[in-house]
Amino acid sequence: MNYVLYAVPFFFLLIALELLADRWRGMRTYRLADALNSLSAGVLSQATGILTKVVGLLTYAFAWEHLALVELPESSLWVWIFAFVFYDFCYYWNHRLGHERNVLWAAHAVHHQSEDYNLSTALRQTSTGFIFGWIFYLPMAVVGVPPLVFLTVAALNLLYQFWVHTRHIPKLGWFEWLFITPSNHRVHHAQNPIYMDRNYGGVFIVWDRIFGTFQEELDEEPVIFGVTVPLASWNPLWANLQVYAVLWSDARRASSWWDRLRIWFMPTGWRPADVAARYPQAKADLGNFRKFEVPLGRGAQVYALLQFVCYLLAGVWLLAQGDALSIGALLLACLWMALGLCSIGMWLENRSNARQMEYLRLASNLPAFWLAGELGMLTLDVGAWTWLVAYSLASLLGIWLARGSAAPALTPPV
């Protein structure tokens, strides 16, 4: 069962309630571009995850079948409780090393790039975590946790983490001692030096207390959200590639072959000495911190929001149908999704070529639509083509109506 698919309506209901709480309490925890960037990263993660989840599934199933020390019964309540706690223990180390090693941080950084903190941030997930993430859960297979139990507790762990991404819930007394809460998870998303690299648990905070990585949220130290090397972009594809690109650039510039190799596995932030000297890396000044922002008129914002809703609905449809689609169809869907979400990101950044990118995106829908029909994803009848033409014309009208509604682009070149 795909728990995330069934949870989507509840996610957006709670986001709507948080927006109402924002208005009622006079807070401003949402900005449209930032929220759309977080949600776009989430949609892209779920779309690509349909393809990449096989890595974790196959490796876990293989280890369980051939390396399990005992065969734990799937029907036992105690097995489920044990698996739920054990999964969170494995998650703690996956999460912790995701902050402590360059190549793992490259995958996880996406989740921390937002400079706001709200429920949309919870949905801001990586598309590349599958590369190494599966390794950390193999101990569960070795002790005999059945794959169905593993998949279920993994989904429950992920769903639990949604509600802690809010600024509207204060400290929760005794609950703070045992469980991850909004307060101690706000600490985890901070870039303040006192808060960085703390509170890694998914459900239980006890691992952090045991292994010395716990930090309480302090009244005298307001949290500043984000990462020390800002993303400065609304492009979800670049969000996934930014840290990899920096590591690759540093590795290529290093004079030592040993440095070129080990940079990927060194502690986060480590750079070859010669590269750091020649190419110093600017970091955010927390004393004069300003969130990344690009002025955009109301018409352009509404256009971006409506286009994103179309891709969100397509993403939900893809989650529902993914298991029945061929590899070719899934690749086409992922490419189509990535192009569209990147185009929306460029539009939100008000780049000089954003309109041309939108025209290219709309034009690409025609061959993508035809290929989807050839691959059995869609039934192409007169009604389907009519919807495509109507959508394209409406989008062109939207581009025309939004013209001139944006200030000059402020986005630095990537």
CSV table of C-alpha atoms in Angstrom, one decimal:
chain,number,residue,atom,x,y,z
A,1,MET,CA,0.0,0.0,0.0
A,2,ASN,CA,1.3,3.5,-0.9
A,3,TYR,CA,0.7,5.3,2.4
A,4,VAL,CA,2.1,8.6,1.0
A,5,LEU,CA,-0.6,8.6,-1.8
A,6,TYR,CA,-3.4,8.3,0.7
A,7,ALA,CA,-1.8,10.9,3.0
A,8,VAL,CA,-1.6,13.6,0.3
A,9,PRO,CA,-5.1,15.1,0.9
A,10,PHE,CA,-4.4,15.3,4.6
A,11,PHE,CA,-1.0,17.0,3.9
A,12,PHE,CA,-2.7,19.7,2.0
A,13,LEU,CA,-5.6,20.1,4.4
A,14,LEU,CA,-3.1,20.6,7.2
A,15,ILE,CA,-1.1,23.1,5.1
A,16,ALA,CA,-4.4,25.0,4.5
A,17,LEU,CA,-5.0,25.0,8.3
A,18,GLU,CA,-1.5,26.3,8.9
A,19,LEU,CA,-2.1,29.1,6.4
A,20,LEU,CA,-5.2,30.1,8.4
A,21,ALA,CA,-3.2,29.9,11.6
A,22,ASP,CA,-0.7,32.2,10.0
A,23,ARG,CA,-3.3,34.8,9.2
A,24,TRP,CA,-5.0,34.5,12.6
A,25,ARG,CA,-1.8,34.8,14.6
A,26,GLY,CA,-0.3,37.5,12.3
A,27,MET,CA,2.7,35.3,11.4
A,28,ARG,CA,4.3,34.9,8.0
A,29,THR,CA,5.7,31.5,7.8
A,30,TYR,CA,4.9,31.0,4.1
A,31,ARG,CA,6.2,32.7,0.9
A,32,LEU,CA,4.7,31.5,-2.4
A,33,ALA,CA,8.0,30.9,-4.3
A,34,ASP,CA,9.6,29.1,-1.4
A,35,ALA,CA,6.6,26.9,-0.7
A,36,LEU,CA,6.3,26.0,-4.4
A,37,ASN,CA,10.0,25.2,-4.5
A,38,SER,CA,9.6,22.8,-1.5
A,39,LEU,CA,6.5,21.2,-3.0
A,40,SER,CA,8.1,20.9,-6.4
A,41,ALA,CA,11.1,19.1,-4.8
A,42,GLY,CA,8.6,16.8,-3.1
A,43,VAL,CA,6.7,16.0,-6.4
A,44,LEU,CA,10.0,15.4,-8.2
A,45,SER,CA,11.1,13.1,-5.4
A,46,GLN,CA,8.0,11.0,-5.4
A,47,ALA,CA,8.0,10.8,-9.2
A,48,THR,CA,11.6,9.6,-9.5
A,49,GLY,CA,11.1,7.4,-6.4
A,50,ILE,CA,8.8,5.2,-8.4
A,51,LEU,CA,11.8,4.3,-10.5
A,52,THR,CA,14.5,4.3,-7.8
A,53,LYS,CA,12.7,2.6,-5.0
A,54,VAL,CA,13.6,-0.7,-6.6
A,55,VAL,CA,17.2,-0.2,-5.4
A,56,GLY,CA,16.2,-0.3,-1.8
A,57,LEU,CA,13.6,-3.0,-2.2
A,58,LEU,CA,15.8,-5.4,-4.1
A,59,THR,CA,18.8,-5.0,-1.8
A,60,TYR,CA,16.6,-5.4,1.3
A,61,ALA,CA,14.7,-8.4,0.0
A,62,PHE,CA,18.0,-10.1,-1.1
A,63,ALA,CA,19.6,-9.5,2.3
A,64,TRP,CA,16.5,-10.7,4.2
A,65,GLU,CA,16.3,-13.9,2.0
A,66,HIS,CA,20.0,-14.8,2.2
A,67,LEU,CA,21.4,-13.2,5.3
A,68,ALA,CA,18.6,-13.2,7.9
A,69,LEU,CA,19.8,-14.8,11.2
A,70,VAL,CA,16.2,-15.6,12.2
A,71,GLU,CA,12.8,-15.5,10.6
A,72,LEU,CA,10.6,-13.1,12.6
A,73,PRO,CA,6.9,-13.7,12.2
A,74,GLU,CA,5.0,-11.1,10.3
A,75,SER,CA,1.9,-11.7,12.4
A,76,SER,CA,3.5,-10.8,15.7
A,77,LEU,CA,2.7,-7.4,17.3
A,78,TRP,CA,6.1,-7.4,19.1
A,79,VAL,CA,7.8,-7.8,15.7
A,80,TRP,CA,6.1,-4.7,14.5
A,81,ILE,CA,6.9,-2.7,17.6
A,82,PHE,CA,10.5,-3.9,17.5
A,83,ALA,CA,10.8,-3.0,13.8
A,84,PHE,CA,9.3,0.5,14.3
A,85,VAL,CA,11.9,1.3,17.0
A,86,PHE,CA,14.8,-0.4,15.2
A,87,TYR,CA,13.9,1.5,12.0
A,88,ASP,CA,14.2,4.8,13.8
A,89,PHE,CA,17.5,3.8,15.2
A,90,CYS,CA,18.8,3.0,11.7
A,91,TYR,CA,17.2,6.2,10.5
A,92,TYR,CA,19.1,8.2,13.1
A,93,TRP,CA,22.5,7.0,11.8
A,94,ASN,CA,21.4,7.4,8.2
A,95,HIS,CA,20.3,11.0,9.0
A,96,ARG,CA,23.3,11.8,11.1
A,97,LEU,CA,25.9,10.6,8.5
A,98,GLY,CA,23.8,12.5,6.0
A,99,HIS,CA,25.0,15.6,7.8
A,100,GLU,CA,28.5,14.5,8.5
A,101,ARG,CA,29.8,13.2,5.1
A,102,ASN,CA,30.0,15.3,1.9
A,103,VAL,CA,28.4,12.8,-0.5
A,104,LEU,CA,25.6,12.0,1.8
A,105,TRP,CA,25.0,15.6,2.6
A,106,ALA,CA,24.7,16.3,-1.2
A,107,ALA,CA,21.6,14.1,-1.2
A,108,HIS,CA,20.1,15.3,2.1
A,109,ALA,CA,20.8,19.0,1.7
A,110,VAL,CA,17.6,19.5,-0.4
A,111,HIS,CA,15.5,19.1,2.7
A,112,HIS,CA,17.3,21.9,4.5
A,113,GLN,CA,17.6,24.5,1.8
A,114,SER,CA,14.3,26.3,2.6
A,115,GLU,CA,14.7,29.5,4.6
A,116,ASP,CA,11.2,29.2,5.8
A,117,TYR,CA,9.8,26.5,8.1
A,118,ASN,CA,6.3,25.2,7.6
A,119,LEU,CA,4.5,22.1,6.7
A,120,SER,CA,5.5,22.4,3.0
A,121,THR,CA,9.1,22.1,4.2
A,122,ALA,CA,8.3,18.5,5.3
A,123,LEU,CA,7.5,17.6,1.7
A,124,ARG,CA,10.8,19.0,0.5
A,125,GLN,CA,12.5,15.6,-0.2
A,126,THR,CA,15.6,14.5,-2.1
A,127,SER,CA,15.5,12.6,-5.4
A,128,THR,CA,19.0,11.1,-4.9
A,129,GLY,CA,18.9,9.6,-1.4
A,130,PHE,CA,18.4,6.1,-2.8
A,131,ILE,CA,22.0,6.0,-3.9
A,132,PHE,CA,23.4,5.2,-0.4
A,133,GLY,CA,20.3,5.3,1.9
A,134,TRP,CA,19.5,1.6,1.5
A,135,ILE,CA,22.8,0.6,3.2
A,136,PHE,CA,21.7,1.8,6.6
A,137,TYR,CA,18.6,-0.4,6.8
A,138,LEU,CA,20.3,-3.7,5.9
A,139,PRO,CA,20.7,-4.6,9.7
A,140,MET,CA,17.0,-4.9,9.8
A,141,ALA,CA,17.0,-7.5,7.1
A,142,VAL,CA,19.9,-9.3,8.8
A,143,VAL,CA,17.9,-9.7,12.0
A,144,GLY,CA,14.9,-11.0,10.1
A,145,VAL,CA,12.4,-8.1,9.8
A,146,PRO,CA,10.1,-9.2,6.9
A,147,PRO,CA,10.0,-6.8,3.9
A,148,LEU,CA,6.3,-5.9,4.4
A,149,VAL,CA,7.0,-4.9,8.0
A,150,PHE,CA,10.0,-2.9,7.0
A,151,LEU,CA,8.2,-1.0,4.2
A,152,THR,CA,5.2,-0.2,6.5
A,153,VAL,CA,7.3,1.1,9.5
A,154,ALA,CA,9.4,3.1,7.0
A,155,ALA,CA,6.2,4.8,5.7
A,156,LEU,CA,4.9,5.4,9.2
A,157,ASN,CA,8.2,6.9,10.3
A,158,LEU,CA,8.1,9.3,7.3
A,159,LEU,CA,4.5,10.3,7.9
A,160,TYR,CA,5.2,11.0,11.6
A,161,GLN,CA,7.8,13.6,10.6
A,162,PHE,CA,5.3,15.7,8.7
A,163,TRP,CA,3.6,17.4,11.6
A,164,VAL,CA,6.9,18.5,13.3
A,165,HIS,CA,7.7,21.0,10.5
A,166,THR,CA,5.8,24.0,11.9
A,167,ARG,CA,6.5,27.1,13.9
A,168,HIS,CA,3.0,27.2,15.4
A,169,ILE,CA,3.4,24.5,18.0
A,170,PRO,CA,5.5,25.4,21.2
A,171,LYS,CA,7.4,23.0,23.4
A,172,LEU,CA,5.3,20.0,24.6
A,173,GLY,CA,6.6,19.3,28.1
A,174,TRP,CA,7.5,15.7,28.9
A,175,PHE,CA,6.8,14.7,25.3
A,176,GLU,CA,10.0,16.5,24.4
A,177,TRP,CA,12.1,13.9,26.3
A,178,LEU,CA,11.0,10.9,24.3
A,179,PHE,CA,9.8,12.1,20.8
A,180,ILE,CA,10.8,14.4,18.0
A,181,THR,CA,8.6,17.5,18.3
A,182,PRO,CA,8.2,20.7,16.4
A,183,SER,CA,10.5,22.5,18.9
A,184,ASN,CA,13.4,20.1,18.8
A,185,HIS,CA,13.1,19.6,15.0
A,186,ARG,CA,13.2,23.4,14.4
A,187,VAL,CA,16.6,23.2,16.0
A,188,HIS,CA,17.6,20.5,13.4
A,189,HIS,CA,16.7,22.9,10.5
A,190,ALA,CA,18.7,25.8,11.9
A,191,GLN,CA,21.9,27.2,10.6
A,192,ASN,CA,22.8,28.9,13.9
A,193,PRO,CA,26.2,27.4,15.0
A,194,ILE,CA,24.8,26.3,18.4
A,195,TYR,CA,22.0,24.3,16.6
A,196,MET,CA,23.7,22.9,13.6
A,197,ASP,CA,23.9,19.1,13.2
A,198,ARG,CA,21.6,18.2,16.1
A,199,ASN,CA,18.4,16.2,16.7
A,200,TYR,CA,18.6,13.6,14.1
A,201,GLY,CA,15.8,11.2,15.2
A,202,GLY,CA,12.8,10.6,13.0
A,203,VAL,CA,10.3,9.7,15.7
A,204,PHE,CA,12.3,9.3,18.9
A,205,ILE,CA,14.6,12.0,20.4
A,206,VAL,CA,16.2,9.4,22.8
A,207,TRP,CA,18.9,8.5,20.2
A,208,ASP,CA,20.1,12.1,20.3
A,209,ARG,CA,20.1,12.1,24.0
A,210,ILE,CA,22.1,8.8,24.2
A,211,PHE,CA,24.6,9.7,21.5
A,212,GLY,CA,25.2,13.3,22.5
A,213,THR,CA,23.6,15.1,19.5
A,214,PHE,CA,20.6,16.6,21.4
A,215,GLN,CA,20.1,20.4,21.5
A,216,GLU,CA,17.1,22.2,23.1
A,217,GLU,CA,15.5,25.2,21.4
A,218,LEU,CA,16.6,28.3,23.3
A,219,ASP,CA,14.4,31.4,23.8
A,220,GLU,CA,17.5,33.6,23.7
A,221,GLU,CA,18.6,32.1,20.3
A,222,PRO,CA,15.9,32.4,17.7
A,223,VAL,CA,16.3,29.9,14.9
A,224,ILE,CA,17.5,31.0,11.5
A,225,PHE,CA,16.4,28.4,9.0
A,226,GLY,CA,18.3,27.3,5.9
A,227,VAL,CA,21.9,26.2,5.0
A,228,THR,CA,25.2,28.0,5.4
A,229,VAL,CA,25.8,27.9,1.6
A,230,PRO,CA,22.4,29.2,0.3
A,231,LEU,CA,20.7,27.6,-2.6
A,232,ALA,CA,19.5,31.0,-4.0
A,233,SER,CA,17.2,29.4,-6.5
A,234,TRP,CA,13.7,28.2,-6.9
A,235,ASN,CA,14.7,25.4,-9.3
A,236,PRO,CA,14.0,21.9,-7.8
A,237,LEU,CA,16.4,20.2,-10.1
A,238,TRP,CA,19.2,22.5,-9.2
A,239,ALA,CA,18.3,22.0,-5.5
A,240,ASN,CA,19.1,18.3,-6.0
A,241,LEU,CA,22.3,18.9,-7.9
A,242,GLN,CA,23.8,22.0,-6.2
A,243,VAL,CA,26.0,20.2,-3.6
A,244,TYR,CA,27.1,17.5,-6.0
A,245,ALA,CA,28.1,20.2,-8.5
A,246,VAL,CA,30.2,22.0,-5.9
A,247,LEU,CA,31.9,18.8,-4.9
A,248,TRP,CA,32.6,17.9,-8.5
A,249,SER,CA,34.0,21.3,-9.2
A,250,ASP,CA,36.3,21.1,-6.1
A,251,ALA,CA,37.4,17.6,-7.1
A,252,ARG,CA,38.2,18.7,-10.6
A,253,ARG,CA,40.2,21.7,-9.4
A,254,ALA,CA,42.2,19.7,-6.8
A,255,SER,CA,45.8,19.1,-7.8
A,256,SER,CA,46.0,15.8,-5.8
A,257,TRP,CA,44.3,12.7,-7.0
A,258,TRP,CA,43.9,11.6,-3.5
A,259,ASP,CA,42.0,14.8,-2.6
A,260,ARG,CA,39.8,14.3,-5.7
A,261,LEU,CA,38.8,10.9,-4.5
A,262,ARG,CA,38.4,11.5,-0.7
A,263,ILE,CA,36.5,14.8,-0.9
A,264,TRP,CA,33.3,12.8,-1.5
A,265,PHE,CA,33.7,10.9,1.8
A,266,MET,CA,35.3,13.5,4.0
A,267,PRO,CA,33.4,15.4,6.7
A,268,THR,CA,30.8,17.8,5.4
A,269,GLY,CA,32.4,21.1,4.3
A,270,TRP,CA,35.9,19.7,3.9
A,271,ARG,CA,37.7,21.0,0.8
A,272,PRO,CA,41.2,20.4,-0.5
A,273,ALA,CA,43.5,23.1,0.9
A,274,ASP,CA,44.7,24.3,-2.5
A,275,VAL,CA,41.1,24.6,-3.8
A,276,ALA,CA,39.9,26.4,-0.6
A,277,ALA,CA,42.7,28.9,-1.0
A,278,ARG,CA,42.1,29.6,-4.6
A,279,TYR,CA,38.3,29.5,-4.6
A,280,PRO,CA,37.0,30.7,-1.2
A,281,GLN,CA,33.4,29.8,-0.5
A,282,ALA,CA,31.0,32.6,0.6
A,283,LYS,CA,28.7,31.7,3.4
A,284,ALA,CA,25.6,33.4,4.8
A,285,ASP,CA,26.2,36.2,7.3
A,286,LEU,CA,23.8,35.4,10.1
A,287,GLY,CA,24.3,38.8,11.7
A,288,ASN,CA,22.8,40.4,8.6
A,289,PHE,CA,20.8,37.5,7.2
A,290,ARG,CA,18.3,38.1,4.4
A,291,LYS,CA,16.2,35.4,2.9
A,292,PHE,CA,16.5,34.8,-0.8
A,293,GLU,CA,13.7,36.6,-2.6
A,294,VAL,CA,12.9,37.6,-6.2
A,295,PRO,CA,10.2,40.3,-6.6
A,296,LEU,CA,7.3,39.0,-8.7
A,297,GLY,CA,4.0,40.5,-9.6
A,298,ARG,CA,0.6,39.0,-8.6
A,299,GLY,CA,-0.2,37.9,-12.1
A,300,ALA,CA,3.1,36.0,-12.5
A,301,GLN,CA,2.6,34.4,-9.1
A,302,VAL,CA,-0.9,33.2,-9.9
A,303,TYR,CA,0.3,31.8,-13.2
A,304,ALA,CA,3.1,29.8,-11.4
A,305,LEU,CA,0.7,28.5,-8.8
A,306,LEU,CA,-1.8,27.3,-11.4
A,307,GLN,CA,0.9,25.6,-13.4
A,308,PHE,CA,2.2,23.9,-10.3
A,309,VAL,CA,-1.3,22.6,-9.4
A,310,CYS,CA,-1.4,20.9,-12.8
A,311,TYR,CA,1.9,19.1,-12.1
A,312,LEU,CA,0.9,18.2,-8.6
A,313,LEU,CA,-2.3,16.5,-9.9
A,314,ALA,CA,-0.1,14.7,-12.5
A,315,GLY,CA,2.2,13.6,-9.8
A,316,VAL,CA,-0.6,12.2,-7.7
A,317,TRP,CA,-1.9,10.3,-10.8
A,318,LEU,CA,1.6,9.0,-11.4
A,319,LEU,CA,1.8,7.7,-7.8
A,320,ALA,CA,-1.5,6.0,-8.2
A,321,GLN,CA,-0.6,4.4,-11.5
A,322,GLY,CA,3.2,4.0,-11.2
A,323,ASP,CA,3.3,0.3,-10.4
A,324,ALA,CA,1.4,-0.5,-13.6
A,325,LEU,CA,3.6,1.5,-15.9
A,326,SER,CA,6.5,0.3,-18.0
A,327,ILE,CA,10.1,1.6,-17.3
A,328,GLY,CA,9.9,3.6,-20.5
A,329,ALA,CA,6.7,5.3,-19.4
A,330,LEU,CA,8.1,6.1,-16.0
A,331,LEU,CA,11.2,7.6,-17.6
A,332,LEU,CA,9.1,9.8,-19.9
A,333,ALA,CA,6.9,10.9,-16.9
A,334,CYS,CA,10.0,11.8,-14.8
A,335,LEU,CA,11.6,13.8,-17.6
A,336,TRP,CA,8.3,15.6,-18.3
A,337,MET,CA,7.9,16.3,-14.6
A,338,ALA,CA,11.4,17.6,-14.2
A,339,LEU,CA,11.2,19.9,-17.3
A,340,GLY,CA,7.9,21.4,-16.1
A,341,LEU,CA,9.0,22.0,-12.5
A,342,CYS,CA,12.3,23.5,-13.6
A,343,SER,CA,10.4,25.8,-15.9
A,344,ILE,CA,8.2,26.9,-13.1
A,345,GLY,CA,11.3,27.5,-11.0
A,346,MET,CA,12.8,29.7,-13.7
A,347,TRP,CA,9.6,31.6,-13.9
A,348,LEU,CA,9.6,32.3,-10.2
A,349,GLU,CA,13.2,33.5,-10.4
A,350,ASN,CA,12.0,35.9,-13.2
A,351,ARG,CA,14.9,34.8,-15.4
A,352,SER,CA,15.3,36.6,-18.7
A,353,ASN,CA,14.7,33.4,-20.6
A,354,ALA,CA,11.7,32.2,-18.4
A,355,ARG,CA,9.1,32.9,-21.1
A,356,GLN,CA,11.1,31.1,-23.8
A,357,MET,CA,11.4,28.2,-21.4
A,358,GLU,CA,7.6,28.2,-20.9
A,359,TYR,CA,7.1,28.2,-24.7
A,360,LEU,CA,9.5,25.2,-25.0
A,361,ARG,CA,7.7,23.4,-22.2
A,362,LEU,CA,4.3,23.9,-23.8
A,363,ALA,CA,5.6,22.8,-27.2
A,364,SER,CA,7.2,19.7,-25.7
A,365,ASN,CA,3.8,18.6,-24.3
A,366,LEU,CA,2.7,17.6,-27.8
A,367,PRO,CA,5.4,14.9,-28.5
A,368,ALA,CA,5.3,13.9,-24.8
A,369,PHE,CA,1.5,13.4,-25.0
A,370,TRP,CA,1.9,11.3,-28.2
A,371,LEU,CA,4.6,9.2,-26.6
A,372,ALA,CA,2.5,8.7,-23.5
A,373,GLY,CA,-0.2,7.3,-25.8
A,374,GLU,CA,2.3,5.0,-27.6
A,375,LEU,CA,3.6,3.7,-24.2
A,376,GLY,CA,0.1,3.0,-23.0
A,377,MET,CA,0.0,5.7,-20.3
A,378,LEU,CA,-2.9,7.6,-21.8
A,379,THR,CA,-5.8,6.9,-24.1
A,380,LEU,CA,-5.5,9.4,-26.8
A,381,ASP,CA,-9.0,10.2,-28.2
A,382,VAL,CA,-10.6,13.5,-29.3
A,383,GLY,CA,-11.4,14.5,-25.8
A,384,ALA,CA,-7.8,14.1,-24.6
A,385,TRP,CA,-6.4,16.1,-27.5
A,386,THR,CA,-9.1,18.8,-26.8
A,387,TRP,CA,-7.9,19.0,-23.2
A,388,LEU,CA,-4.3,19.4,-24.3
A,389,VAL,CA,-5.2,22.2,-26.8
A,390,ALA,CA,-7.3,24.0,-24.2
A,391,TYR,CA,-4.6,23.8,-21.6
A,392,SER,CA,-2.0,25.1,-24.0
A,393,LEU,CA,-4.1,28.0,-25.1
A,394,ALA,CA,-5.0,28.8,-21.5
A,395,SER,CA,-1.3,28.8,-20.6
A,396,LEU,CA,-0.4,31.0,-23.5
A,397,LEU,CA,-3.1,33.4,-22.4
A,398,GLY,CA,-1.7,33.3,-18.8
A,399,ILE,CA,1.8,34.1,-20.1
A,400,TRP,CA,0.4,37.1,-22.0
A,401,LEU,CA,-1.7,38.3,-19.0
A,402,ALA,CA,1.3,38.0,-16.7
A,403,ARG,CA,3.6,40.0,-19.0
A,404,GLY,CA,5.2,43.0,-17.2
A,405,SER,CA,4.0,41.9,-13.8
A,406,ALA,CA,7.5,41.2,-12.5
A,407,ALA,CA,10.3,43.4,-11.3
A,408,PRO,CA,13.8,43.0,-12.9
A,409,ALA,CA,15.4,39.7,-12.2
A,410,LEU,CA,17.5,39.6,-9.1
A,411,THR,CA,18.6,35.9,-9.2
A,412,PRO,CA,22.4,35.5,-9.3
A,413,PRO,CA,23.7,33.3,-12.1
A,414,VAL,CA,24.0,29.6,-11.2
